[in-house]
Coordinates of C-alpha atoms in Angstrom, one line a residue:
T21 CA 22.6 -4.1 4.8
I22 CA 19.9 -6.1 3.2
A23 CA 16.5 -7.1 4.4
G24 CA 13.9 -9.3 2.8
N25 CA 11.6 -12.2 3.6
S26 CA 13.1 -15.6 4.3
T27 CA 12.7 -16.9 0.7
M28 CA 14.2 -13.7 -0.8
I29 CA 17.3 -13.9 1.5
H30 CA 17.8 -17.6 0.6
L31 CA 17.6 -16.8 -3.1
L32 CA 20.0 -13.8 -2.8
L33 CA 22.6 -16.0 -1.0
G34 CA 22.2 -18.9 -3.4
I35 CA 20.7 -21.2 -0.6
S36 CA 17.9 -23.6 -1.5
A37 CA 14.6 -22.2 -0.2
S38 CA 12.7 -25.5 -0.8
S39 CA 12.5 -26.5 2.8
I40 CA 10.4 -23.4 3.6
R41 CA 7.5 -24.7 1.6
L42 CA 7.8 -28.4 2.8
S43 CA 6.8 -29.8 6.1
P44 CA 8.0 -29.0 8.8
F45 CA 8.4 -25.6 7.0
I46 CA 11.8 -24.5 8.3
T47 CA 14.5 -22.3 6.9
A48 CA 18.0 -23.4 6.0
V49 CA 19.4 -20.4 7.9
N50 CA 17.8 -17.5 10.0
Q51 CA 21.0 -15.6 10.7
P52 CA 23.2 -15.5 7.6
P53 CA 26.9 -14.8 8.2
L54 CA 28.6 -11.7 6.8
T55 CA 29.6 -12.1 3.2
N56 CA 30.8 -9.7 0.5
A57 CA 29.2 -8.4 -2.7
R58 CA 31.4 -10.4 -5.0
E59 CA 30.4 -13.7 -3.4
I60 CA 26.7 -13.2 -4.0
G61 CA 27.2 -11.8 -7.6
L62 CA 26.6 -8.1 -7.0
S63 CA 28.4 -6.2 -9.8
F64 CA 29.0 -3.0 -7.8
A65 CA 31.1 -2.4 -4.7
S66 CA 32.5 -5.9 -5.0
D67 CA 34.6 -5.7 -1.8
A68 CA 31.7 -4.3 0.3
F69 CA 30.5 -6.5 3.2
I70 CA 26.9 -7.6 3.0
D71 CA 25.0 -7.9 6.2
C72 CA 21.7 -9.7 5.8
L73 CA 19.4 -8.9 8.7
P74 CA 18.4 -12.0 10.7
G75 CA 15.0 -13.7 10.3
V76 CA 13.1 -15.1 13.3
A77 CA 11.5 -18.2 11.8
S78 CA 10.4 -19.6 8.4
Y79 CA 7.7 -17.1 7.7
V80 CA 8.9 -14.3 9.9
G81 CA 11.9 -13.0 8.0
A82 CA 14.4 -10.2 8.0
D83 CA 11.7 -7.9 6.5
I84 CA 9.9 -8.1 9.8
T85 CA 13.1 -7.6 11.8
A86 CA 13.7 -4.5 9.7
G87 CA 10.2 -3.3 10.2
V88 CA 10.3 -3.7 14.0
L89 CA 13.7 -1.9 14.2
S90 CA 12.8 1.0 11.8
S91 CA 9.4 1.7 13.5
G92 CA 10.9 1.6 17.0
V93 CA 8.7 -1.1 18.3
D94 CA 11.6 -2.7 20.1
S95 CA 12.4 0.6 22.0
S96 CA 8.8 1.7 22.8
E97 CA 7.2 1.6 26.2
K98 CA 3.7 1.2 24.6
I99 CA 2.3 -2.3 23.9
T100 CA 2.4 -2.3 20.1
L101 CA 0.9 -4.4 17.4
F102 CA 3.0 -4.5 14.3
I103 CA 1.4 -6.1 11.2
D104 CA 2.9 -6.7 7.8
I105 CA 0.0 -7.8 5.6
G106 CA 0.6 -9.7 2.4
T107 CA -0.1 -13.3 1.1
N108 CA 1.3 -14.2 4.5
G109 CA 0.5 -11.9 7.4
E110 CA 3.3 -11.5 9.9
I111 CA 2.4 -10.1 13.4
V112 CA 4.5 -8.8 16.2
L113 CA 3.1 -7.9 19.6
G114 CA 5.0 -6.3 22.5
N115 CA 7.3 -3.5 23.5
R116 CA 10.9 -2.8 24.6
D117 CA 10.6 -5.5 27.3
W118 CA 9.2 -8.4 25.3
L119 CA 8.2 -9.3 21.8
V120 CA 6.3 -12.3 20.4
T121 CA 5.5 -13.0 16.8
C122 CA 3.6 -15.3 14.5
A123 CA 2.7 -15.7 10.8
C124 CA -0.7 -16.6 9.3
S125 CA -1.7 -17.4 5.7
A126 CA -3.9 -14.5 4.8
G127 CA -4.1 -14.9 1.0
P128 CA -3.3 -12.1 -1.4
A129 CA -6.5 -10.2 -1.4
F130 CA -5.0 -7.3 0.6
E131 CA -2.5 -6.9 -2.2
G132 CA -5.2 -6.9 -4.8
A133 CA -4.7 -10.5 -6.1
G134 CA -7.7 -12.8 -6.2
V135 CA -9.8 -9.7 -6.8
V136 CA -11.4 -9.2 -10.2
C137 CA -10.2 -5.6 -10.6
G138 CA -7.4 -5.8 -7.9
M139 CA -3.9 -4.6 -8.2
R140 CA -1.0 -3.6 -6.0
A141 CA -0.6 -0.1 -4.6
T142 CA 1.0 1.6 -7.5
T143 CA 0.2 4.3 -10.1
G144 CA -3.3 3.9 -11.4
A145 CA -4.7 2.1 -8.3
I146 CA -7.8 3.5 -6.5
E147 CA -6.5 4.0 -3.0
E148 CA -9.6 5.6 -1.3
V149 CA -13.3 5.8 -2.1
W150 CA -16.2 7.8 -0.8
V151 CA -19.9 6.8 -1.6
N152 CA -22.8 9.1 -1.3
D153 CA -25.5 7.4 0.8
V154 CA -28.3 9.1 -1.1
T155 CA -27.3 8.8 -4.7
Y156 CA -24.9 5.8 -4.2
E157 CA -22.5 7.6 -6.5
P158 CA -18.8 7.1 -5.7
S159 CA -15.8 9.4 -5.8
Y160 CA -12.3 8.2 -5.5
R161 CA -8.6 9.1 -5.3
V162 CA -6.1 7.4 -7.6
I163 CA -2.4 6.9 -6.8
G164 CA -0.5 9.2 -9.3
G165 CA -3.6 11.2 -10.0
G166 CA -4.4 9.8 -13.5
K167 CA -7.2 7.5 -14.7
P168 CA -7.8 4.4 -12.6
I169 CA -6.7 0.9 -13.6
G170 CA -7.9 -1.1 -10.6
L171 CA -8.3 -1.3 -6.8
C172 CA -5.4 -1.8 -4.4
G173 CA -5.8 -3.2 -0.8
S174 CA -6.4 0.1 0.9
G175 CA -8.9 1.1 -1.8
L176 CA -10.8 -2.2 -1.3
I177 CA -11.1 -1.6 2.4
S178 CA -12.2 2.0 1.9
L179 CA -14.7 1.0 -0.7
I180 CA -16.2 -1.9 1.3
S181 CA -16.5 0.4 4.4
E182 CA -18.3 3.1 2.4
M183 CA -20.6 0.6 0.6
F184 CA -21.6 -0.9 4.0
L185 CA -22.3 2.5 5.5
A186 CA -24.4 3.5 2.5
G187 CA -26.4 0.3 2.7
I188 CA -25.1 -1.2 -0.6
L189 CA -23.5 -4.1 1.2
D190 CA -24.8 -6.2 4.1
K191 CA -22.7 -7.8 6.9
S192 CA -22.3 -10.9 4.8
G193 CA -20.9 -9.0 1.9
N194 CA -24.0 -9.3 -0.3
V195 CA -24.7 -6.5 -2.8
N196 CA -28.2 -5.0 -2.4
L197 CA -29.5 -5.2 -6.0
T198 CA -32.8 -3.4 -5.0
I199 CA -31.4 0.0 -4.4
P200 CA -32.3 2.7 -7.1
T201 CA -29.0 3.0 -9.0
N202 CA -27.4 1.4 -12.1
R203 CA -24.2 1.0 -10.2
V204 CA -25.4 -2.3 -8.8
R205 CA -26.0 -5.2 -11.2
E206 CA -25.6 -8.9 -11.7
G207 CA -22.3 -9.7 -13.3
S208 CA -20.4 -12.8 -14.4
H209 CA -19.0 -13.2 -10.9
G210 CA -22.3 -12.6 -9.1
S211 CA -23.7 -9.3 -7.8
E212 CA -21.4 -6.3 -8.2
Y213 CA -21.0 -2.6 -7.8
V214 CA -19.5 -0.4 -10.5
V215 CA -16.8 1.9 -9.0
A216 CA -15.7 3.5 -12.3
W217 CA -17.3 3.3 -15.7
A218 CA -15.3 2.2 -18.8
N219 CA -15.0 5.8 -20.1
E220 CA -13.4 6.9 -16.8
T221 CA -10.7 4.2 -16.7
D222 CA -7.3 3.9 -18.3
H223 CA -8.0 0.6 -20.0
G224 CA -11.6 1.3 -21.1
K225 CA -13.2 -1.4 -18.9
D226 CA -15.5 -1.0 -15.9
I227 CA -13.9 -1.3 -12.5
V228 CA -16.2 -3.2 -10.2
L229 CA -16.3 -4.8 -6.8
T230 CA -17.9 -8.3 -6.8
H231 CA -19.4 -10.5 -4.1
V232 CA -16.6 -12.9 -4.6
D233 CA -14.1 -10.1 -4.0
V234 CA -15.7 -9.3 -0.7
D235 CA -15.7 -13.0 0.3
N236 CA -11.9 -13.1 -0.4
L237 CA -11.2 -10.0 1.6
L238 CA -13.4 -11.3 4.5
R239 CA -11.3 -14.5 4.6
A240 CA -8.1 -12.5 4.6
K241 CA -9.3 -10.2 7.3
A242 CA -10.4 -13.2 9.4
A243 CA -7.0 -14.9 9.0
I244 CA -5.2 -11.7 10.2
Y245 CA -7.6 -11.3 13.2
A246 CA -7.3 -15.0 14.1
G247 CA -3.5 -14.7 14.0
F248 CA -3.5 -11.7 16.3
S249 CA -6.1 -13.2 18.6
V250 CA -4.2 -16.4 19.1
L251 CA -0.9 -14.5 19.6
A252 CA -2.5 -12.2 22.2
E253 CA -4.2 -15.0 24.0
Q254 CA -0.9 -16.8 24.5
V255 CA 0.4 -13.8 26.5
G256 CA -2.9 -13.1 28.3
M257 CA -3.9 -10.0 26.3
T258 CA -6.8 -8.7 24.2
L259 CA -7.0 -6.0 21.5
E260 CA -8.0 -3.5 24.3
N261 CA -4.5 -3.9 25.7
V262 CA -2.8 -2.7 22.5
Q263 CA -1.8 1.0 22.8
Q264 CA -0.6 1.5 19.2
M265 CA -0.7 -0.3 15.9
V266 CA 1.9 -0.2 13.1
I267 CA 1.0 -1.5 9.6
G268 CA 3.9 -2.1 7.2
G269 CA 4.4 -2.1 3.5
S270 CA 2.6 -0.2 0.7
F271 CA -0.6 -1.4 2.2
G272 CA 0.2 0.4 5.4
K273 CA 1.3 3.5 3.5
Y274 CA -2.0 4.1 1.8
I275 CA -4.6 2.7 4.2
N276 CA -6.8 5.2 6.1

């Protein structure tokens, strides 16, 4: 059994995925028929049947189907919000009686792309940060436990939250350059905060969060929130009606 987003399933089966990125943005197929390993070029278990899970629509693929099934959203009595956050954010709302879904273009900031020191959630990524609100000094946890390389999505959210609570960031994402610490400075991408000095990192460069990074994350957050808000509005609900939330992927695995 194979799951993946719509583009990945098309490429796996040798079907052109070009229609997904061209208006009106539709897939060639959402429910692929059974095939066998030999037909799609897998070099092992050549007689095995391959069952690709069905997608729902162009940007709500079999990865979302798999996520809903594996998390039990489709069998739960609770009104559940399931979110898979990536360059596209896919959202499912409902319970065992009904499910509605949509996708929104969030941009890759939650996956660390478009962020000066961003990276995906893997070994070397700072996944959680704490900032002292008196000294403004940070402490952090790194995936794998070694020296940090960059910031992943969950680390970015944790860092921005802590910086806001400590008064380093305002609500617009501006870094307060007047606070008494050398952690804040004017950099090549505008005002920034130094999370880890070069001598603490694996690559010998400072790891920073810039004003531009915060802007990118705010836009991604807004896109996800807009997607959910519109989806909920269509069925006469608000965030208060949601009884549980499920967040998929490595982003969901590491987020606090």
